[in-house]
mmCIF file of C-alpha atoms and ligand atoms in Angstrom:
data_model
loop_
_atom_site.group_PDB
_atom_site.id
_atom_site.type_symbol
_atom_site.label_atom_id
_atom_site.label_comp_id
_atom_site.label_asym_id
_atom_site.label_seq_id
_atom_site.Cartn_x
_atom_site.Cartn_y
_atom_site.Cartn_z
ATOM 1 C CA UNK A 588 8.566 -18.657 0.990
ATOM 2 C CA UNK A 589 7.311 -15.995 3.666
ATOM 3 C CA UNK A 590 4.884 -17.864 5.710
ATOM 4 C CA UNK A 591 4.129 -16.415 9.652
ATOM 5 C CA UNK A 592 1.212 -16.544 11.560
ATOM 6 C CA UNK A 593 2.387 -15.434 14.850
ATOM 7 C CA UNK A 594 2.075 -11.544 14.233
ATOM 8 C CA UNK A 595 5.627 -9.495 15.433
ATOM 9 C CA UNK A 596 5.266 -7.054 18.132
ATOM 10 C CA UNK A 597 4.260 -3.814 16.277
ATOM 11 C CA UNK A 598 7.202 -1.625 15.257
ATOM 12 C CA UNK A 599 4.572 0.584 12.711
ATOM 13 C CA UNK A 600 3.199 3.945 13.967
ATOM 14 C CA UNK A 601 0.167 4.962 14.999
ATOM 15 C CA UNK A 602 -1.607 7.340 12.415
ATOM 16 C CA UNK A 603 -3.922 10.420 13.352
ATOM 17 C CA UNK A 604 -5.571 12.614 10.838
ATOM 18 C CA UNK A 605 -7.570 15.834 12.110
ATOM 19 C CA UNK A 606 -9.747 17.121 9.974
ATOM 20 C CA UNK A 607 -7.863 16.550 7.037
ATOM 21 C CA UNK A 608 -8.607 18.165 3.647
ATOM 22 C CA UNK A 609 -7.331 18.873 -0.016
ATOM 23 C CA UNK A 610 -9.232 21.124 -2.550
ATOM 24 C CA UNK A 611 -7.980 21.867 -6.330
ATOM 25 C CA UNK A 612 -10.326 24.933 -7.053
ATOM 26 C CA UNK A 613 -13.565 23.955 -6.507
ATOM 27 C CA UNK A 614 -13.216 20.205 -6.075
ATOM 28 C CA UNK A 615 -12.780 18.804 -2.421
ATOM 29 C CA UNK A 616 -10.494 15.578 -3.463
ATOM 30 C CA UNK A 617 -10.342 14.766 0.526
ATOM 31 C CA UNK A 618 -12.732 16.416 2.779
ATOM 32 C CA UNK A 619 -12.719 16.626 6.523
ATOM 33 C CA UNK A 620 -11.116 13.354 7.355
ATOM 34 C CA UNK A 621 -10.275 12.462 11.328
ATOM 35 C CA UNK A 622 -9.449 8.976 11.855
ATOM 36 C CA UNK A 623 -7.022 6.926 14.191
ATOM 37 C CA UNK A 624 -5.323 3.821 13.125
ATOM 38 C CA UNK A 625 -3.486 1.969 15.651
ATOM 39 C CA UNK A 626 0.038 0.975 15.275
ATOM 40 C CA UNK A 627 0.713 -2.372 13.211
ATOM 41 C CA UNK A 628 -2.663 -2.364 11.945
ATOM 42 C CA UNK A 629 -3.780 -3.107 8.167
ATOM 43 C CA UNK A 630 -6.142 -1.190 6.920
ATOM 44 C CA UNK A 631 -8.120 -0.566 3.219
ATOM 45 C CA UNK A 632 -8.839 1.924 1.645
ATOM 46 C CA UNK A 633 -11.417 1.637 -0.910
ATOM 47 C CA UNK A 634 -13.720 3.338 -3.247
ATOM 48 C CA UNK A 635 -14.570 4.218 -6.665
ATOM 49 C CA UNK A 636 -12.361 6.582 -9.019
ATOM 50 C CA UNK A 637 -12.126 9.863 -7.835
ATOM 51 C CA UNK A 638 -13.422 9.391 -4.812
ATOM 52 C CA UNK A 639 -9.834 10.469 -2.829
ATOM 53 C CA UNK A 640 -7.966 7.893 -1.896
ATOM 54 C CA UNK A 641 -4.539 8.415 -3.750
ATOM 55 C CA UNK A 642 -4.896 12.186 -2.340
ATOM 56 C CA UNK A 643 -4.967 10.892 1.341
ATOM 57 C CA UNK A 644 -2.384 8.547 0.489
ATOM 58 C CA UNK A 645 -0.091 11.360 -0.936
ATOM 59 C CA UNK A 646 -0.802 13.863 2.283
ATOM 60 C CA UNK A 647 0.727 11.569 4.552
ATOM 61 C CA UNK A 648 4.048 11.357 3.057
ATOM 62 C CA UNK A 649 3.757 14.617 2.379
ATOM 63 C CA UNK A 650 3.461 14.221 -2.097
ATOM 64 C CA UNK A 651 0.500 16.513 -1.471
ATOM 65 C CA UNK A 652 -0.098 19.381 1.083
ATOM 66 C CA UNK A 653 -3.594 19.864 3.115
ATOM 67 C CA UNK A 654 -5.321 22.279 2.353
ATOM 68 C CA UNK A 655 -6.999 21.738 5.888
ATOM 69 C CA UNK A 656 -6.656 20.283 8.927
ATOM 70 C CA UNK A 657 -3.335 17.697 10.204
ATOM 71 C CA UNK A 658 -1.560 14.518 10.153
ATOM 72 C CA UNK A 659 0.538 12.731 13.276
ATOM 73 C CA UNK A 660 2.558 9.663 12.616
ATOM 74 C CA UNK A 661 3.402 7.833 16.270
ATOM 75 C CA UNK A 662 2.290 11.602 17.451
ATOM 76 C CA UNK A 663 4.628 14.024 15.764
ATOM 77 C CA UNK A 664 2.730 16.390 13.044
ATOM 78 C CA UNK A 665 4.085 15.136 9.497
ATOM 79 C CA UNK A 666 4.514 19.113 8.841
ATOM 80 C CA UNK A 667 7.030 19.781 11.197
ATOM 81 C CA UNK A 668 9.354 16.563 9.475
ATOM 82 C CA UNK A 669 11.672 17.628 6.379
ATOM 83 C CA UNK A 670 10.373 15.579 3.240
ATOM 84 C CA UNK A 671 13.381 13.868 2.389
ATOM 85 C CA UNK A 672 13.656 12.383 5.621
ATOM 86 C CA UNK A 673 9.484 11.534 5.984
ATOM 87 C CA UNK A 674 9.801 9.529 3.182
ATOM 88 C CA UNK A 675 12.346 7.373 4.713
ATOM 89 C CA UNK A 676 10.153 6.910 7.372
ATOM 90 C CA UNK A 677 7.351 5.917 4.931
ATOM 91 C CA UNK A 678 7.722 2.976 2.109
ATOM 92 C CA UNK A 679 5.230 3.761 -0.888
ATOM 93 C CA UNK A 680 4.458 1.583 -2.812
ATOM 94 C CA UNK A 681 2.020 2.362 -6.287
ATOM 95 C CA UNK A 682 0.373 0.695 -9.205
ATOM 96 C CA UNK A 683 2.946 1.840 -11.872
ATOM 97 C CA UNK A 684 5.865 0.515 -10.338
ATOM 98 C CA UNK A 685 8.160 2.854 -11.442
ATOM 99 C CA UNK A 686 11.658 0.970 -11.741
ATOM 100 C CA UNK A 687 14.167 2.645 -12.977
ATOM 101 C CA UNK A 688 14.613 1.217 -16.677
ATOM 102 C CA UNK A 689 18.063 1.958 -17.326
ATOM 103 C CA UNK A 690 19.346 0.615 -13.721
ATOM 104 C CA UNK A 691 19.646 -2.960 -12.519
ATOM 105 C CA UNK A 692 17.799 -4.354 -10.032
ATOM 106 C CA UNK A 693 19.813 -3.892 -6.978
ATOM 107 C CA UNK A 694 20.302 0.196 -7.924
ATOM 108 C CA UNK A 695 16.701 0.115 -8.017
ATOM 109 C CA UNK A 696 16.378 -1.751 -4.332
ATOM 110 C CA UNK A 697 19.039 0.623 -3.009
ATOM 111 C CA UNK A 698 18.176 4.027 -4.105
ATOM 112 C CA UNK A 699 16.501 4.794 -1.027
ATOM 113 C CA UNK A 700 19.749 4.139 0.430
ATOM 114 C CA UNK A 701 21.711 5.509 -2.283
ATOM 115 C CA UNK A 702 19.548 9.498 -1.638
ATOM 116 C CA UNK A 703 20.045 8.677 2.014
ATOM 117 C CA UNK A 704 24.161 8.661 1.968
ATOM 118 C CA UNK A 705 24.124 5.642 3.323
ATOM 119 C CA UNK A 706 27.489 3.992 1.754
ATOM 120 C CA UNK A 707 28.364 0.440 3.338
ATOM 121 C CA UNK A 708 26.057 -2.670 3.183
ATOM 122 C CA UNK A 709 24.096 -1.619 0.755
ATOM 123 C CA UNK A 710 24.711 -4.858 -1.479
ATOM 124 C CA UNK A 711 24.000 -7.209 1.583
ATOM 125 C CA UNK A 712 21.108 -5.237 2.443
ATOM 126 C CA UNK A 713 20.090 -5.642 -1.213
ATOM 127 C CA UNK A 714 20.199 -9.742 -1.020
ATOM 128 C CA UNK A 715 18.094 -9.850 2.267
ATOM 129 C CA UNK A 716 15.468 -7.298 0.585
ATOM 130 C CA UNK A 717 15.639 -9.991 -2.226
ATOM 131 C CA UNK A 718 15.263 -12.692 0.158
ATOM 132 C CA UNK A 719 12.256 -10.877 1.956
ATOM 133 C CA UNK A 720 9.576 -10.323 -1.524
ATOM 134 C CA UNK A 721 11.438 -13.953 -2.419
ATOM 135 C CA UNK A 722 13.464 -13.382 -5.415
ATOM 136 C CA UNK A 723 16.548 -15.307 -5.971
ATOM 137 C CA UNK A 724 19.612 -13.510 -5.139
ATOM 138 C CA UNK A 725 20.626 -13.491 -8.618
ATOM 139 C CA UNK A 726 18.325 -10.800 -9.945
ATOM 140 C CA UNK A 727 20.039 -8.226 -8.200
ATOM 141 C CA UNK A 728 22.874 -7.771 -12.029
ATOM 142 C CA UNK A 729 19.193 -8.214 -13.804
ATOM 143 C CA UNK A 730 17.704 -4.900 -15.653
ATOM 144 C CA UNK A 731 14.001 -4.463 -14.891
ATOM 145 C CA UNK A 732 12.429 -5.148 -18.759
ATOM 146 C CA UNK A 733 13.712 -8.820 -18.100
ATOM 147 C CA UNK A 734 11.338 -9.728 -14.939
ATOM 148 C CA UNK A 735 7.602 -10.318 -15.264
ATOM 149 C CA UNK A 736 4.886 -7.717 -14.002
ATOM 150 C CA UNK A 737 5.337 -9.805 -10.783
ATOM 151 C CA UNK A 738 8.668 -9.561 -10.178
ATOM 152 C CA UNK A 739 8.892 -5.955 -11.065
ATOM 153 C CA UNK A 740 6.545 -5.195 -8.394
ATOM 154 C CA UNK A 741 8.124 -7.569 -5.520
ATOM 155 C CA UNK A 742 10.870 -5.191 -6.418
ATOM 156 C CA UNK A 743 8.979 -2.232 -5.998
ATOM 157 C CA UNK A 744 8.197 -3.640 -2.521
ATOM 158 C CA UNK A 745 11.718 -4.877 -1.519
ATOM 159 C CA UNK A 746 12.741 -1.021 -2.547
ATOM 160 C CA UNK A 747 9.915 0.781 -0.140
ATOM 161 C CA UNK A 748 11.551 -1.555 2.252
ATOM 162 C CA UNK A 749 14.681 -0.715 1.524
ATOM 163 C CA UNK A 750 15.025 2.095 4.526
ATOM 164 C CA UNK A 751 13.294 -0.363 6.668
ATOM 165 C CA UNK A 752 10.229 1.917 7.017
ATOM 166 C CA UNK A 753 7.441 1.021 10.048
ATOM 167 C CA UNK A 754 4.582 2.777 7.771
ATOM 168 C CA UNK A 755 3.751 1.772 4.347
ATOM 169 C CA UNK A 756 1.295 3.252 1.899
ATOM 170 C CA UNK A 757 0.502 1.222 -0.813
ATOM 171 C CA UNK A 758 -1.646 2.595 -3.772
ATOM 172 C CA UNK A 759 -3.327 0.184 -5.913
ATOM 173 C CA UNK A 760 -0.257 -1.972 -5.831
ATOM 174 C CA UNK A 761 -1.275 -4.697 -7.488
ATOM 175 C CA UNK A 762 -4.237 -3.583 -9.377
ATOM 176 C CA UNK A 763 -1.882 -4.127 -12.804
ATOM 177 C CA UNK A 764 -1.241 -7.854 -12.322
ATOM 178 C CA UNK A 765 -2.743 -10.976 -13.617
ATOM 179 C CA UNK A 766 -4.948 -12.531 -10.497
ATOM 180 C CA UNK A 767 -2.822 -15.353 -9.891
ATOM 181 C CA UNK A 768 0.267 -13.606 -9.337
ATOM 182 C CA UNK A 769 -2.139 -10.814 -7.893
ATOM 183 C CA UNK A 770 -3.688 -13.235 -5.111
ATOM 184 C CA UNK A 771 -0.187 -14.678 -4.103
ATOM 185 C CA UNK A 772 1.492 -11.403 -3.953
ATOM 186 C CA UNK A 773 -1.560 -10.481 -1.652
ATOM 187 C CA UNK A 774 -1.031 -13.158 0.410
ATOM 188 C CA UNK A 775 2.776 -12.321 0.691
ATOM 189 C CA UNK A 776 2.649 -8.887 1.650
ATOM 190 C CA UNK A 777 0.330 -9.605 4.679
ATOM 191 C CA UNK A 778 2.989 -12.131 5.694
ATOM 192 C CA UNK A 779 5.252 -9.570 5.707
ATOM 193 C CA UNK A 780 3.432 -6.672 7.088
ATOM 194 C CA UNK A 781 2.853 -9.121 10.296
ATOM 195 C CA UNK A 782 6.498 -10.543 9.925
ATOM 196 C CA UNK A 783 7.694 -6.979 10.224
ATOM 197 C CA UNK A 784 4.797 -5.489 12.526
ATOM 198 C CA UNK A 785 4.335 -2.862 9.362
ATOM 199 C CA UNK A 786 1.701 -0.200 9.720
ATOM 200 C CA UNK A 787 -0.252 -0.534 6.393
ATOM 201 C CA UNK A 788 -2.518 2.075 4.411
ATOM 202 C CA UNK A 789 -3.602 0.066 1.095
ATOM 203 C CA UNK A 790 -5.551 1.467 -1.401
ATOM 204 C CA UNK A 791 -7.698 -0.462 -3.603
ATOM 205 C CA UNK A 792 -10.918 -0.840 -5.845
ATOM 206 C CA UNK A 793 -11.496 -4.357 -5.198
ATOM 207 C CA UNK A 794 -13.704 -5.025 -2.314
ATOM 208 C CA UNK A 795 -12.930 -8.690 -2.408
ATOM 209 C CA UNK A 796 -9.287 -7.972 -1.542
ATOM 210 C CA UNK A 797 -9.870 -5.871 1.133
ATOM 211 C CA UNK A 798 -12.305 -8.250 2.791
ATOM 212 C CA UNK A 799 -9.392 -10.576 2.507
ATOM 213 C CA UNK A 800 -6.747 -8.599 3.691
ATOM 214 C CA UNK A 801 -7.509 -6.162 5.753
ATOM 215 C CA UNK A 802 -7.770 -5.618 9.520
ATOM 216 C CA UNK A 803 -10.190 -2.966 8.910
ATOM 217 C CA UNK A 804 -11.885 -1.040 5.816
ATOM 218 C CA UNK A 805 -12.780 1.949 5.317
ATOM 219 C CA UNK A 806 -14.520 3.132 2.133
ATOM 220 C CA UNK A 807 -14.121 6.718 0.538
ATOM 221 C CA UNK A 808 -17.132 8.665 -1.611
ATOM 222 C CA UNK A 809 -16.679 11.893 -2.448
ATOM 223 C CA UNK A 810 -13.326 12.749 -0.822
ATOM 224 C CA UNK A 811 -15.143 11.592 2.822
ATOM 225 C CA UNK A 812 -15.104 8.591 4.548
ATOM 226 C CA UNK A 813 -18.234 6.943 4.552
ATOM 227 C CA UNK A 814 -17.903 3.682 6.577
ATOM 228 C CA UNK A 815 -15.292 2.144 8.810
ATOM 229 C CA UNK A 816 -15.669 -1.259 9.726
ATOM 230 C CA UNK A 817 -14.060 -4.596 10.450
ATOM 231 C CA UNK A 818 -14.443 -7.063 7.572
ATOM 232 C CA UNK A 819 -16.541 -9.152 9.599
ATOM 233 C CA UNK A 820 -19.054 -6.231 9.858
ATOM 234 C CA UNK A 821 -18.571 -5.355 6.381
ATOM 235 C CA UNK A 822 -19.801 -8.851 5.467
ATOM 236 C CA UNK A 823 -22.837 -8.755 8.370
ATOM 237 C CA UNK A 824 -24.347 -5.841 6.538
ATOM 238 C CA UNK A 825 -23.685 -3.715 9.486
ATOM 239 C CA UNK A 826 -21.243 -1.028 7.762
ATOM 240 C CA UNK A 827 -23.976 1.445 6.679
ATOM 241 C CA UNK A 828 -25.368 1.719 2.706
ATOM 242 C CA UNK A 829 -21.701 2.593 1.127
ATOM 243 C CA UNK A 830 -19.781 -0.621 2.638
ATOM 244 C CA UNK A 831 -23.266 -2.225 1.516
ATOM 245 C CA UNK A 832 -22.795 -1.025 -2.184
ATOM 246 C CA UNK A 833 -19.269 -2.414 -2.177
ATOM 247 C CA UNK A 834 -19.852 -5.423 -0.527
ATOM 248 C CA UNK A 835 -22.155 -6.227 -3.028
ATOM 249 C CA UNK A 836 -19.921 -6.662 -6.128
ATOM 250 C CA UNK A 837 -18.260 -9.629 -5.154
ATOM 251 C CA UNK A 838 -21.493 -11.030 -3.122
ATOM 252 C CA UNK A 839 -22.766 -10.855 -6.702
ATOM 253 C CA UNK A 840 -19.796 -12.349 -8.803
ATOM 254 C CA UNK A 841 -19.262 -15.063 -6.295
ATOM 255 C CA UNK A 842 -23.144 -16.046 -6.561
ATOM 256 C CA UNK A 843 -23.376 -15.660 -10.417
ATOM 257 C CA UNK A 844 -20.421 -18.471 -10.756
ATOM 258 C CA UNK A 845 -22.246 -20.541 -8.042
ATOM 259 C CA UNK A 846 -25.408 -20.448 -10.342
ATOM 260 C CA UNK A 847 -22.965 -21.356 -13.297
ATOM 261 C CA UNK A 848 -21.571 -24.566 -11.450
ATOM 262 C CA UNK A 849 -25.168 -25.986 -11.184
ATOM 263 C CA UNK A 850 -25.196 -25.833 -14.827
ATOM 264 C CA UNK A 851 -22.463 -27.538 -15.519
HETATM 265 P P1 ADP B 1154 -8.806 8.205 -6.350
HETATM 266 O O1 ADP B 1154 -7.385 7.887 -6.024
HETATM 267 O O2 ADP B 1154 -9.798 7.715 -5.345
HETATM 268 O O3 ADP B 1154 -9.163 7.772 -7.741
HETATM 269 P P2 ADP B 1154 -7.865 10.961 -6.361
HETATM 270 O O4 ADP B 1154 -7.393 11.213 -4.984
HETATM 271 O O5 ADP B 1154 -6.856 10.704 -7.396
HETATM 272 O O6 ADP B 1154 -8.972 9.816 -6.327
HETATM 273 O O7 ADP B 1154 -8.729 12.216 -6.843
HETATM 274 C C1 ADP B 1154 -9.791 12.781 -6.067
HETATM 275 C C2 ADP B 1154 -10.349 13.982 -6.799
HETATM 276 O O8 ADP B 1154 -9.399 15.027 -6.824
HETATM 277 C C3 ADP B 1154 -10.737 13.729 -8.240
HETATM 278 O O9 ADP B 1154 -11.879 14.491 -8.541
HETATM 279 C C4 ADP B 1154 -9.533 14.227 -9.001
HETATM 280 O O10 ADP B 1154 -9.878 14.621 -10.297
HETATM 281 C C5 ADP B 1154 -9.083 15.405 -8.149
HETATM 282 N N1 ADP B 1154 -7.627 15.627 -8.236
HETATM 283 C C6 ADP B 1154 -6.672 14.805 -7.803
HETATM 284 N N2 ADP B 1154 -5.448 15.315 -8.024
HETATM 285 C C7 ADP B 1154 -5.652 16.505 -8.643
HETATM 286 C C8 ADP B 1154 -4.775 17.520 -9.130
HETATM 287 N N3 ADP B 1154 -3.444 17.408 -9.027
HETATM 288 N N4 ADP B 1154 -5.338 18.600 -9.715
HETATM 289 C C9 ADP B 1154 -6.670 18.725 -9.800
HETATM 290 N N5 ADP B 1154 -7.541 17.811 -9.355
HETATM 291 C C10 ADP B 1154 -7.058 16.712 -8.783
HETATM 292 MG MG1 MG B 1155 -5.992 6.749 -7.116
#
């Protein structure tokens, strides 16, 4: 099991984004976003459909082009870095999983470092990926249609891993799972971003999670960013009417069962 509390010095980049914007015709999907995040920080994105966030997910590793403005990782402009070797740099991680069907496990852990060149270690680097998300060893001959949801997606971790990446940019990763395996998997990758000092960028529509999780939150509406706050602030009411909105959904659910209890 991956338990740490004491957080590893940060080996994740710093993020700056100037500006940054995307338009398809008429509709600004990410407009005129500057923010910093500091290296080895964890921070949410969140916000309703359509409001941006897989767009300014997909600039950074360069899936997507700006149409305006720019985007430094540890202060180099992401434009000026060949694609290929960007996305080495930068583990994604995303809802769908997107194992390969027809390839066992450990193909789909290595590919990374199969489209890299890299030849030797690839099957030991393979068992301590599969030791890191905490699978046994033995589902690296295993073809993905025989693991649960779960497991598929610890594998979809253990492969953005795979090039031992300091940024990751995770896009509704767990959003398909029960919320059992949902909350521990949660749980698991914070362990790990601090275990590995991981700059994160996760994206998500649950406001509870991000409360949870994150170091910091910052919620998208209409391809902006309209609040950027701390949990803590989040929860004071301090985070402006947006945060407020969001806030409020599981303020709600968590009262409505505490009214239930009393009935009971
Ligand atoms: P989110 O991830 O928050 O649901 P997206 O970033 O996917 O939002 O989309 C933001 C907006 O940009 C939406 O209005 C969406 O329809 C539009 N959009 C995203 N990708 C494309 C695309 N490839 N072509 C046209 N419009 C797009
Ligand atoms: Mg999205």
């Amino acid at each position: 099991m991956i338990r740490m509390n004491v957080k590893a010095s940060a080996s994740g980049p710093a993020i700056s984004l100037h500006n940054l914007g995307r338009r398809y015709g008429a509709i600004k999907a990410v407009d005129g976003v500057s923010l910093d995040i500091a290296a080895g920080s964890l921070v949410a994105l969140v916000g309703l459909s359509g409001s941006g966030k897989s767009t300014l997910l997909k600039m950074i590793n360069r899936l997507v082009e700006p149409t305006a403005g720019e985007i430094c990782i540890a202060g180099e402009n992401v434009k000026a870095v060949d694609p290929h070797i960007l996305r080495r740099r930068i583990g994604y991680v995303f809802q769908n999983i997107g194992l390969f069907p027809h390839m066992p496990i450990a193909r789909n852990i290595a590919i990374g470092l199969e489209l890299a060149g890299t030849k030797t270690g690839r099957q030991k680097r393979v068992a301590e990926l599969l030791d890191l998300v905490d699978l046994p060893r033995e589902m690296a001959d295993r073809m993905p249609h025989q693991l649960s949801g779960g497991q598929q997606q610890r594998v979809g971790v253990a492969r953005a891993l795979a090039t031992r990446p300091g940024l990751m940019l995770m896009d509704e990763p767990f959003g398909a799972l029960d919320p059992v395996t949902r909350d521990s998997l949660v749980d698991e990758y914070k362990a790990l971003h601090n275990k590995l000092g991981l700059t994160t960028i996760i994206v998500t529509h649950d406001m509870a999670e991000a409360l949870y999780l994150a170091d910091r939150i910052l919620v998208m509406e209409g391809g902006e960013i309209k609040a950027d706050a701390t949990p803590a602030e989040m929860l004071s009411g301090n985070a402006g009417e947006a945060a407020e909105a969001l806030v409020a959904i599981p303020r709600a659910q968590a009262e409505h069962l505490i009214a239930l209890e009393k009935t009971v």
